[in-house]
XYZ file of C-alpha atoms in Angstrom:
613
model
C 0.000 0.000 0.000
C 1.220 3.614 -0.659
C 2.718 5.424 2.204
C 0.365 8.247 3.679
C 2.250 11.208 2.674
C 2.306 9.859 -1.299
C -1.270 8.591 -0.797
C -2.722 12.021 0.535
C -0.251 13.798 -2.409
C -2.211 11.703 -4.854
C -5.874 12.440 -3.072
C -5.105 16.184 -3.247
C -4.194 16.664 -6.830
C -6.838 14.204 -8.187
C -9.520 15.587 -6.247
C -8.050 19.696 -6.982
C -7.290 18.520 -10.779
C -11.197 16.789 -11.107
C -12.521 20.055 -9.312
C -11.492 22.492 -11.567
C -12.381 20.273 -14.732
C -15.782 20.141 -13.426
C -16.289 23.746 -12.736
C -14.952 24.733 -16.313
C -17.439 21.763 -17.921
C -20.737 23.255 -15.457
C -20.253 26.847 -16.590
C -20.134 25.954 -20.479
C -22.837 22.981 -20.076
C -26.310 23.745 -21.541
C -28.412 22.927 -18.886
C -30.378 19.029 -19.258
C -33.966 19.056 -19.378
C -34.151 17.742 -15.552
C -31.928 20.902 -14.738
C -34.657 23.341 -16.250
C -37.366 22.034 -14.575
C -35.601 21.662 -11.170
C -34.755 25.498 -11.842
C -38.432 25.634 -12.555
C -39.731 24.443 -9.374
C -37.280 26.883 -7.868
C -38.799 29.793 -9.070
C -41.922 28.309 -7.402
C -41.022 27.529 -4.238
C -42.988 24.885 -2.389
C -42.136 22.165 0.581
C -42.912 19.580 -1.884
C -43.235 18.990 -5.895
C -45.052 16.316 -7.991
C -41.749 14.685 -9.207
C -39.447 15.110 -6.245
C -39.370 16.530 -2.390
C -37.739 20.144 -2.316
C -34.479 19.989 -1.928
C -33.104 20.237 -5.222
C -35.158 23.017 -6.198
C -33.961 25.069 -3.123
C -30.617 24.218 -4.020
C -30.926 25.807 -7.825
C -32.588 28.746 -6.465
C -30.153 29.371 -3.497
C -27.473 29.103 -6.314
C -29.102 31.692 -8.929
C -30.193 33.688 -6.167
C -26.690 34.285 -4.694
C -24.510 33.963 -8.340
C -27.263 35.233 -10.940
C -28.995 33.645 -13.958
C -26.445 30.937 -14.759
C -26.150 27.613 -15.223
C -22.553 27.637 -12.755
C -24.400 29.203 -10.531
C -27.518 26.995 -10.465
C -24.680 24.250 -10.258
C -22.677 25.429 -7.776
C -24.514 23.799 -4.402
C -24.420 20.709 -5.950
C -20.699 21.098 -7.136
C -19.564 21.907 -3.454
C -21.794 19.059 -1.773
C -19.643 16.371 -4.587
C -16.406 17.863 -4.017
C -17.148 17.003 -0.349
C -18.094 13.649 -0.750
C -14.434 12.305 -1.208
C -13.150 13.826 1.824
C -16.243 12.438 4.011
C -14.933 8.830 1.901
C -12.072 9.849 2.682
C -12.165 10.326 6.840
C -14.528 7.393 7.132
C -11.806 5.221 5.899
C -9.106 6.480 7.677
C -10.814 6.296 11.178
C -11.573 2.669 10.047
C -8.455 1.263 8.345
C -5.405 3.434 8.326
C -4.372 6.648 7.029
C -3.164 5.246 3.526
C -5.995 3.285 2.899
C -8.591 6.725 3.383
C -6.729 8.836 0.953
C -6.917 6.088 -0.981
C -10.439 5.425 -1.212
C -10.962 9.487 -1.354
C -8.998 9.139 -4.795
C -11.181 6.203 -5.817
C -14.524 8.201 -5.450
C -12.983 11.211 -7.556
C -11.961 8.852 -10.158
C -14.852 6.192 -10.202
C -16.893 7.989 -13.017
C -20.452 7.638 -11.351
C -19.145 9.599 -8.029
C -16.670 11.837 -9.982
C -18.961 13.382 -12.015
C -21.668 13.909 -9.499
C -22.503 18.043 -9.344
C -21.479 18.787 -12.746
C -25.437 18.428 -12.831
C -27.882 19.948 -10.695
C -29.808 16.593 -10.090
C -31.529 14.906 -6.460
C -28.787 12.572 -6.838
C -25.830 14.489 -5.185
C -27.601 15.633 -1.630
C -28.641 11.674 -1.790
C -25.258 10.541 -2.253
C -23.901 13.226 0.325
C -27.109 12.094 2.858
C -25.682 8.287 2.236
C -22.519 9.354 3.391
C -23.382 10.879 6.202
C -25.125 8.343 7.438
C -23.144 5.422 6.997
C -20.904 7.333 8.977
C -22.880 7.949 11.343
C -24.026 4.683 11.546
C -20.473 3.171 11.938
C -19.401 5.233 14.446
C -22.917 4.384 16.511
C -21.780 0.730 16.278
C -18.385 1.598 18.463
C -20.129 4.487 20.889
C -23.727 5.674 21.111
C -22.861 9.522 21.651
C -24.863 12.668 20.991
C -22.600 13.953 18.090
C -23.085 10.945 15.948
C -26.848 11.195 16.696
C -27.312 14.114 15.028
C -25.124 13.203 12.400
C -27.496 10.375 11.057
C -30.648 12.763 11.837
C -28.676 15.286 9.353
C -28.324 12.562 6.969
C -31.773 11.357 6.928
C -33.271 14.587 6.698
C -31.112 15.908 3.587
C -32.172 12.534 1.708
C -35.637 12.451 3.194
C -35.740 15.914 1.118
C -33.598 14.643 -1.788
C -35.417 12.102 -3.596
C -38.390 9.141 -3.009
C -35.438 6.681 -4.108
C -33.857 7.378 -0.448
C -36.098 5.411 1.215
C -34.437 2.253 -0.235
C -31.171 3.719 1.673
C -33.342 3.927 5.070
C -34.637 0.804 4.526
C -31.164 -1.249 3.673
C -29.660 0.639 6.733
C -32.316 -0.857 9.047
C -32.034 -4.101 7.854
C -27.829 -3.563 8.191
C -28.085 -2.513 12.013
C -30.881 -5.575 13.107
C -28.521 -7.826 11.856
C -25.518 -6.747 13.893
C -25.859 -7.382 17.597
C -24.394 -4.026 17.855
C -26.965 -2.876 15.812
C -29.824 -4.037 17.816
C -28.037 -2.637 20.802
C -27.937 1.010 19.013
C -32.003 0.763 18.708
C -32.467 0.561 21.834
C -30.932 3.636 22.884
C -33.905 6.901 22.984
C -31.058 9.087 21.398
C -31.462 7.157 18.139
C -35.011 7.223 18.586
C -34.944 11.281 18.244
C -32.236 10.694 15.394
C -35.294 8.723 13.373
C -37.963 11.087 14.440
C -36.262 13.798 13.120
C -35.716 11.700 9.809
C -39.487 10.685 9.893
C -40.355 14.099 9.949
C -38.381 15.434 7.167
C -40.373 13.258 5.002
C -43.835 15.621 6.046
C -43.893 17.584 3.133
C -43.639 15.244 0.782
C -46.265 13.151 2.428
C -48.662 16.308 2.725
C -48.504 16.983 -0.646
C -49.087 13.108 -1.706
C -52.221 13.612 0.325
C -53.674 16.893 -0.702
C -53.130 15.540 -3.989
C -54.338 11.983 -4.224
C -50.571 10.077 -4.433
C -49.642 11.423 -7.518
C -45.784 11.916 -6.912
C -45.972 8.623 -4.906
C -48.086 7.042 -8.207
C -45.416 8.069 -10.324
C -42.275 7.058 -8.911
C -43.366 3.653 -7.901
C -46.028 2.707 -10.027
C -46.837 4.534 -13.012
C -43.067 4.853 -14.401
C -42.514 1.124 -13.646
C -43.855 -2.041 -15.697
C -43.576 -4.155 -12.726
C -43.185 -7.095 -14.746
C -40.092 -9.289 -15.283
C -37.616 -7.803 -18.524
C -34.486 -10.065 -19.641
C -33.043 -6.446 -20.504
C -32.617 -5.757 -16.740
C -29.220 -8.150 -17.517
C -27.857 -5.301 -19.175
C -27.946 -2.778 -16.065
C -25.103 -5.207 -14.394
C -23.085 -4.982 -17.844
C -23.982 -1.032 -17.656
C -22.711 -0.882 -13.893
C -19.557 -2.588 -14.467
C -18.506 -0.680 -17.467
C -19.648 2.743 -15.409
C -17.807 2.125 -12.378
C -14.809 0.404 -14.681
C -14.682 -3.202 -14.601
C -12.169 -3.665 -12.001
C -12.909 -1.401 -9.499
C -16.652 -3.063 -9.906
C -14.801 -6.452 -9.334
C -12.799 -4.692 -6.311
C -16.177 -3.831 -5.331
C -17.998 -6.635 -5.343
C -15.287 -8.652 -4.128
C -14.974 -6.338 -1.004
C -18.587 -6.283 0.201
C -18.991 -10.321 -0.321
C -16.040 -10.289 2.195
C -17.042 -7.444 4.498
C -20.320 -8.885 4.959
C -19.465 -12.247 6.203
C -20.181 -12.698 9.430
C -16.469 -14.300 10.637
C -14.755 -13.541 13.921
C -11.661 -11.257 12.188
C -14.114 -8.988 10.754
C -14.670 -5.953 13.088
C -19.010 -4.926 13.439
C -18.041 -1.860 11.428
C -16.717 -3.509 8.125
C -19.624 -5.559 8.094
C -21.894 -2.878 8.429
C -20.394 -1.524 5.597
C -20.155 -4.699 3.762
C -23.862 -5.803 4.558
C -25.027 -1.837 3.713
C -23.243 -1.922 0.600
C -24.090 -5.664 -0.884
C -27.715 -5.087 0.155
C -28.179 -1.635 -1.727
C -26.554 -3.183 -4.522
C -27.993 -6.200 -5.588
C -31.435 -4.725 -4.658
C -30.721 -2.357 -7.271
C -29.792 -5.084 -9.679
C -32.838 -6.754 -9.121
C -34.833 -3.675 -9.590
C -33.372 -3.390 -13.061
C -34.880 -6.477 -13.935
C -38.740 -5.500 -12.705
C -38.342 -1.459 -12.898
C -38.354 1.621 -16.057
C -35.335 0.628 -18.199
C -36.629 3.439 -20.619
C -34.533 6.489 -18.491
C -31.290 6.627 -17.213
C -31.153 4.145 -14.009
C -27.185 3.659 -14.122
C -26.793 5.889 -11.174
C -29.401 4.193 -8.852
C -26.844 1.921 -7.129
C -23.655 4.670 -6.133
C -25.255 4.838 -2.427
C -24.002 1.248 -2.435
C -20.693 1.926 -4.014
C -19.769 4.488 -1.664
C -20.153 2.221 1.237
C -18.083 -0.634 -0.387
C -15.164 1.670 -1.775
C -14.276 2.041 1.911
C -12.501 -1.641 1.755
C -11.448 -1.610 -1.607
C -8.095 -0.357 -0.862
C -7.410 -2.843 1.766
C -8.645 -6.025 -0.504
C -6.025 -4.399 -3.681
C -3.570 -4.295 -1.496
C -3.404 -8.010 -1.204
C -3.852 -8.207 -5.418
C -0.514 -8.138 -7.656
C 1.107 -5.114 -8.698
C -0.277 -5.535 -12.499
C -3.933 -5.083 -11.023
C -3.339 -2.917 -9.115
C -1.668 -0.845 -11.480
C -4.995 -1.975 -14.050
C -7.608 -1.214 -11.714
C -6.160 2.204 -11.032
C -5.566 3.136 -14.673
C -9.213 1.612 -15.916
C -10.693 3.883 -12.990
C -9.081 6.950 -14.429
C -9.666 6.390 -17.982
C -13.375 6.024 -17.165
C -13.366 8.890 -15.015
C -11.291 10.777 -18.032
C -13.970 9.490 -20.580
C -16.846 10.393 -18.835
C -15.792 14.186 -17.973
C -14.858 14.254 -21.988
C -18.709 13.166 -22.853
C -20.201 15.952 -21.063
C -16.866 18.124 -22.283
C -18.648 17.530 -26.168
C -21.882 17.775 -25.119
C -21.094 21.810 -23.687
C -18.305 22.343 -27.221
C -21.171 23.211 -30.139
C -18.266 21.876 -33.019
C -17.610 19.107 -31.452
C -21.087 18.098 -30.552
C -22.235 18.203 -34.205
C -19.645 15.819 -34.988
C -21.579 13.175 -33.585
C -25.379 14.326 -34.445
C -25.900 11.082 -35.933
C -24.513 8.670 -33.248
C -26.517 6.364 -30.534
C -25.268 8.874 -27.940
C -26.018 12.172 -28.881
C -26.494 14.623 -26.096
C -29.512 16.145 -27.670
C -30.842 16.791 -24.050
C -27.987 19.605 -24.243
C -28.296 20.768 -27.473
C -29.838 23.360 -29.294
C -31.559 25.623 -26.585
C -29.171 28.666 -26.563
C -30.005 28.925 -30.605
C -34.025 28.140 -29.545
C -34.037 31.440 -27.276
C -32.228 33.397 -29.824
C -34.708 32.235 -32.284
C -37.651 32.862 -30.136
C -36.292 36.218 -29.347
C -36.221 37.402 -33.355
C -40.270 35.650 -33.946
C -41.295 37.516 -30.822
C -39.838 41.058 -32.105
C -41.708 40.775 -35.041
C -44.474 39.271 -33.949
C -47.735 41.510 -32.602
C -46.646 43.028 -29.195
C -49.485 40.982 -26.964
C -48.569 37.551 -28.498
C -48.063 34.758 -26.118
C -45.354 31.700 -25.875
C -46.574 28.307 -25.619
C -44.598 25.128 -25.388
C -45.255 22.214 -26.807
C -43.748 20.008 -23.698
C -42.467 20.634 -20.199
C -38.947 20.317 -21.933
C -39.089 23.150 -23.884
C -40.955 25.125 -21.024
C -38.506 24.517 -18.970
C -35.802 25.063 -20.892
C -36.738 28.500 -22.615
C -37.952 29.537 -19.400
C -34.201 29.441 -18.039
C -32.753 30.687 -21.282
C -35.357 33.296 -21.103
C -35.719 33.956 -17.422
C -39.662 33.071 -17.459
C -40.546 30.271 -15.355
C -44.314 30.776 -16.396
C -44.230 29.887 -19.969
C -47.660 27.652 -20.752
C -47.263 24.193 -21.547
C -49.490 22.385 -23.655
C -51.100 18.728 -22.610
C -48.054 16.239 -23.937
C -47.365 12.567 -22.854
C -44.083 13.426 -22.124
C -45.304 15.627 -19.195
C -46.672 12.693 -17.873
C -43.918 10.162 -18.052
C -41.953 12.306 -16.454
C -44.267 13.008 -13.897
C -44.432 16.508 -14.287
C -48.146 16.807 -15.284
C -49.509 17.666 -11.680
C -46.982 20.511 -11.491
C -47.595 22.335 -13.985
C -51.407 22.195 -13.619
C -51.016 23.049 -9.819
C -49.143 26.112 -11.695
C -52.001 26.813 -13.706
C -49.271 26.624 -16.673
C -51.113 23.832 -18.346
C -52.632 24.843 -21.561
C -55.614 23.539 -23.635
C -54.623 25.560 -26.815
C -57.494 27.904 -26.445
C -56.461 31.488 -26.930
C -57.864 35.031 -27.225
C -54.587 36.472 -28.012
C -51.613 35.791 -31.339
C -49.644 32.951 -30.101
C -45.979 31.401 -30.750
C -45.831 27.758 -30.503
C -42.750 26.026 -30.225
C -42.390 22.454 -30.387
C -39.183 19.900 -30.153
C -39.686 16.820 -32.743
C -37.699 15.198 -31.218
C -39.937 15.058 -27.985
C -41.955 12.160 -30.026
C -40.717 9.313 -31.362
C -40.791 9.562 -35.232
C -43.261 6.489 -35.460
C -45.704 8.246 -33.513
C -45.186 11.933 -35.160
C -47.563 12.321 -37.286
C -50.571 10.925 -34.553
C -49.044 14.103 -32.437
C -49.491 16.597 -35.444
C -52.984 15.225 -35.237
C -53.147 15.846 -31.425
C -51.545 19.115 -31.879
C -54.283 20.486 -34.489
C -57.172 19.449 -32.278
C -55.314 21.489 -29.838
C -54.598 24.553 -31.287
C -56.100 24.193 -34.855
C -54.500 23.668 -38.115
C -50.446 24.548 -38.425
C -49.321 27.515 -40.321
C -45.805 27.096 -42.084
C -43.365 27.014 -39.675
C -39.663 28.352 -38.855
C -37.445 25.199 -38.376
C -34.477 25.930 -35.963
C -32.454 22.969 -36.782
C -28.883 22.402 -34.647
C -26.138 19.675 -35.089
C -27.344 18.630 -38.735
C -31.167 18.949 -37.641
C -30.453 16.328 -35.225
C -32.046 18.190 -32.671
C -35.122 19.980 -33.855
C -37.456 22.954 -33.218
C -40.654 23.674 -34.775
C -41.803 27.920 -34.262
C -45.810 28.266 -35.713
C -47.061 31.565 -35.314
C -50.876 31.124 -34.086
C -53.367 33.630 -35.418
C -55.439 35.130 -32.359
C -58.287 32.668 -32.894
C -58.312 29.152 -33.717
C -57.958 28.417 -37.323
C -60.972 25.507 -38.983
C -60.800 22.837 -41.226
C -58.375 19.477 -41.803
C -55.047 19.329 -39.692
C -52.268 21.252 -41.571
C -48.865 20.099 -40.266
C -44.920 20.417 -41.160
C -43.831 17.827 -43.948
C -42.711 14.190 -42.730
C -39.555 12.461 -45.082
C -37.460 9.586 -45.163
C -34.375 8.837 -47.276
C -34.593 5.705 -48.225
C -31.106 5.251 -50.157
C -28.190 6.171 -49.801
C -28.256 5.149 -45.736
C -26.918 6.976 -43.063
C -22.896 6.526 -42.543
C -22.830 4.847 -46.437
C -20.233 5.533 -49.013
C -20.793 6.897 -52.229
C -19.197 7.748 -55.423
C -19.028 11.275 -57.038
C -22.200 10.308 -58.777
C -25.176 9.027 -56.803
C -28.865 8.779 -56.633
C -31.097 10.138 -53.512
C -34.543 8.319 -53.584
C -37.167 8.353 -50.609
C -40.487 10.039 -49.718
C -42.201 13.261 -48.603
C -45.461 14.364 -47.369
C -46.999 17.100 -46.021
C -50.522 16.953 -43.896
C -53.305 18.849 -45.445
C -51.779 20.186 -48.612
C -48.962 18.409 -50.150
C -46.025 18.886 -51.448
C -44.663 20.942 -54.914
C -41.125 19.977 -54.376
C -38.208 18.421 -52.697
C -34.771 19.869 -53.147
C -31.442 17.605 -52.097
C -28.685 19.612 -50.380
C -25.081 18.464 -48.921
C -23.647 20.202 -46.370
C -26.847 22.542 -46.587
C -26.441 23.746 -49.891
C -28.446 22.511 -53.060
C -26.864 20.165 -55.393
C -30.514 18.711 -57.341
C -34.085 18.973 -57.956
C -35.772 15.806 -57.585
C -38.116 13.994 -59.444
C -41.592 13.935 -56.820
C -44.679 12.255 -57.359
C -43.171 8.772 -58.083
C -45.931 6.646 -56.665
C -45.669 5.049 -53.053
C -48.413 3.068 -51.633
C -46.423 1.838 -48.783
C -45.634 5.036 -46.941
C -49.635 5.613 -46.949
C -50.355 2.459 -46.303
C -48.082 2.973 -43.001
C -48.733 6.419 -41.690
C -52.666 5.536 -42.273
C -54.410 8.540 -40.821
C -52.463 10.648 -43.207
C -54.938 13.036 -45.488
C -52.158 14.618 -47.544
C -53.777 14.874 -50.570
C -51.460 13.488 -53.094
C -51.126 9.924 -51.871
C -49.717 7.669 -53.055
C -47.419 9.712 -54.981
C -44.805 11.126 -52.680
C -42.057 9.185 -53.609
C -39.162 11.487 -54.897
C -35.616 10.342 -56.569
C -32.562 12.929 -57.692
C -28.968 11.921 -59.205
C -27.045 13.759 -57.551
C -23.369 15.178 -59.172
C -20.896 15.719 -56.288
C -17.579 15.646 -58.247
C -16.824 19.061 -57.020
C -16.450 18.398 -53.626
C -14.132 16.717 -51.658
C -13.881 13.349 -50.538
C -14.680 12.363 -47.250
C -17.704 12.604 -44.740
C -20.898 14.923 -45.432
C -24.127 15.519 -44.617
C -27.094 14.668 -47.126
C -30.174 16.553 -46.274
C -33.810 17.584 -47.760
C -35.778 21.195 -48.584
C -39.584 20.392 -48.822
C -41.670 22.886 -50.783
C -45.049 22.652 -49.352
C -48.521 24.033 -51.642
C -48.976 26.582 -48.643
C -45.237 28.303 -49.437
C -43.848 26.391 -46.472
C -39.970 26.000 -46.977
C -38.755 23.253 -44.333
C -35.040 21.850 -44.486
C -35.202 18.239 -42.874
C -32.828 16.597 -40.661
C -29.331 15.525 -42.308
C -27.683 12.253 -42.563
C -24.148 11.859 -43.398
C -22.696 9.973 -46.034
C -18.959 9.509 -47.317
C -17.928 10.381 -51.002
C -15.414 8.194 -52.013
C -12.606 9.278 -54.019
């Protein structure tokens, strides 16, 4: 093991090194949609919100409050509560194995990428993670002495989580079942000091219980019932393969390895490694069996890190024991992942480099776009009638332009996205839930990408029963038109007659990512609710290059997208031969202008392609 003046050397640059990274990544990050609305929720302050207990929005607004209308400064509480994580690690391992092992651990929770990166967001999951800490401290040092100071430790610990997220009660409940099976544990139950410690906890949990009541569940609906299928999915497997590759794959071996050991129940094995060992192991593999039974649809790969944090405390006691060479791996593997995650969200906040991978699995587009939305909302509003109203089309884009725009009462329409995300009962309880009546000119904005494209066209339907038929609109597309934004002016009263809406298309050859020669054809389909289309124009790299050929006939695409009424079906088809011998070889981006019959001009998402030389 490293001696304790090269192990706290290590702890200190790692941690000062990952600190400063993170603050330069919050303050260029676009905020994520979760962000937004948390900001949201801060501008309405309440003891208790449909999604999530208070905390989190007190946090954002204590942070815009004191450094202004920024995303750093909406970050910066939950930047200072990770960057003291570590250190807690940190002291809780020292006071438990020896000085060399703490620093060590502190530099394994800077560098495991799920505890690293914690606060570059402003998400529940950092006070949860910090509440975790605190109490398995707490509770470890209750198992040696039952003193006043540690009491109020835990009751700190249970009220921050109590007010951080429904997903804390798991913690409670793992911790419970920790202590009753330690005979030191039972012992500390006993004792009316704990008792106070609990009540305390109980009662930070109030709010979030009054609201459920005054409001028939609904937050309690969503989180545990409505969000979940509840039934058994073989894709839950791949949340253990997602865990592994998040923490690294040895340091989740270390992990694993560690709490197995901790938690058996032999003589050598001090009360306070099991505790850890038994806290750990339980959080974790209840988590993995969640995965199997629980939403796989959203991000879930940070569920277990309450777990983590209490294993990493013997991890650098059990690597001791291992050969240099994994050691040495385990180590490395830990920093790249750290290195690979902070470079993710370093794309994700870099516009140029973002673009570069519009058309990849992973595209950030919950980052991208909105500082080009506002600016584009801005210009439609100028010179648009002074008494016109914004509407959004979801809670995302609500959210989102409210920040950008410092309105945190911007109507929402009815979407199902405000209801998966269980953000319905919010914004009705704001009054900020619109029906698409109006008495005044409205500007609509809309992402497309907010609905899968298999279901787009049923939401243009659903949109012009809302607010009426769609005039043209002004397409804001960023990264390639990967992420998408659809501006319709609204006339003061709502427009009759069949649903207009923008055009729909599909290449259908050449594919995405495929190489072509200098000469190639474009073939594929476009449509256009209500009114049809005069003309489809193929562009590279956003510049024309052919006219094609529309109204070859294609029964197919109306045979699909069956509630379609765009009067020329079947004969949307369209096919151009495209001459790119003037430009260079290598990668570019293929895209579409549709022409509509109501003088709608609407570039569509690009794909790239690769000219060959």
């Amino acid at each position: 093991m490293q001696d304790v003046a090269s192990a706290r050397k290590t702890f200190l640059a790692v941690w000062l090194i990952a600190s400063v990274i993170k603050v330069v990544i919050a303050a260029r990050l676009p905020l994520f949609v979760d962000e937004a609305f948390y900001w949201q929720e801060g501008r309405h302050l309440a003891a208790a919100y449909s999604d999530l207990p208070g905390l989190t929005a007190w946090l954002t607004r204590l942070g815009t409050e004191l450094g202004g209308q920024h995303r750093l400064a909406l970050r910066a509480p939950f930047l200072i509560m990770a960057a003291l994580i570590p250190w807690l690690i940190a002291h809780i391992t020292r006071r438990w194995f020896d000085e060399a092992a703490g620093w060590q651990a502190g530099t394994l929770t800077v560098l495991m990428p799920l505890s690293g990166t914690l606060g570059l967001l402003a998400l529940p999951d950092v006070p949860m993670a910090l509440a975790a800490v605190l109490c398995l401290d707490a509770g470890a040092r209750l198992l040696r002495e039952i003193d006043a100071t540690s009491a109020a430790e835990l009751a700190l610990g249970l009220a921050i989580g109590a007010l951080s997220h429904y997903r804390f009660l798991g913690v409670i409940g793992v911790g419970f079942v920790a202590l009753l099976c330690l005979p030191e544990g039972r012992r500390i139950l006993r004792d009316p000091r704990i008792w106070i410690a609990l009540a305390v906890g109980v009662a930070a949990w109030a709010p979030l219980l009054a609201w459920n009541l005054e409001y028939a569940d609904a937050g309690l609906r969503f989180q545990l019932v409505d969000r979940h299928p509840w039934s058994f999915q073989p894709t839950g497997a791949w949340f253990v393969i997602i865990q592994a590759l998040m923490v690294t794959p040895l340091l989740f071996a270390a992990l694993m390895i560690a709490g197995f050991r901790a938690s058996r129940g032999t003589a050598d094995v001090p009360s306070q490694w099991r505790y850890f060992g038994l806290l750990g192991m339980a959080s974790t593999l209840g988590f993995f069996a969640l995965g199997f039974f629980a939403d796989v649809e959203r991000v879930s790969f940070h569920w277990p890190l309450p777990g983590y944090l209490a294993l990493i405390l013997a991890v650098p006691a059990l690597i001791a024991g291992w050969p240099r060479f994994w050691r040495r791996a385990l180590w490395i593997l830990a920093g790249v992942g750290m290195v690979a995650m902070l470079a993710y969200y370093l794309v994700a906040s870099v516009p140029s480099w973002r673009e570069r991978f519009a058309a990849e699995k992973y595209y950030p587009y919950n980052f991208a776009g909105w500082s080009h939305l506002a600016r584009a909302v801005r210009e439609e509003r100028a010179r648009l009638p002074a008494d016109t109203t914004l509407l959004a089309g979801s809670f995302k884009v609500g959210a989102e332009l409210g920040f950008a725009l410092d309105d945190p009462d911007i109507r929402v329409l009815d979407h199902p996205l405000n209801r998966k995300h269980g953000r319905a009962p919010q914004l009705q309880l704001w009054k900020l839930q619109d029906d698409g009546t109006r008495d005044t000119p409205v500007l609509l904005v809309i992402g497309q990408g907010d609905v899968q494209y298999k279901h787009l066209l049923d939401y243009y339907h659903t949109l012009c029963g809302q607010v009426g038929p769609l005039p043209p609109p002004r397409v804001v597309n960023i990264d390639h038109g990967h992420q998408r934004f659809l501006l319709f002016a609204l006339p003061k009263e709502k427009a009759k007659g069949a649903c207009v809406a923008p055009a729909m298309a599909w290449i259908d050859a050449p594919v995405s990512r495929a190489g072509v020669s200098s000469r190639f054809p474009v073939q594929g389909w476009a449509f256009k609710e209500g009114v049809g289309l005069k003309g489809v124009e193929v562009l590279i790299d956003g510049k024309p290059v052919a006219k094609a050929e529309y109204g070859r006939s294609e029964p197919g695409v109306a045979a699909f997208w069956r509630i379609s009424n765009d009067p020329q079906h079947p004969r949307v088809g369209f096919r151009a031969d495209v001459d790119a011998s003037a430009l260079s070889p290598g990668r570019h981006w293929l895209g579409l202008r549709l022409h509509g019959n109501d003088g709608s001009v609407e570039d569509w998402e690009e794909q790239p392609i690769d000219i060959e030389p």
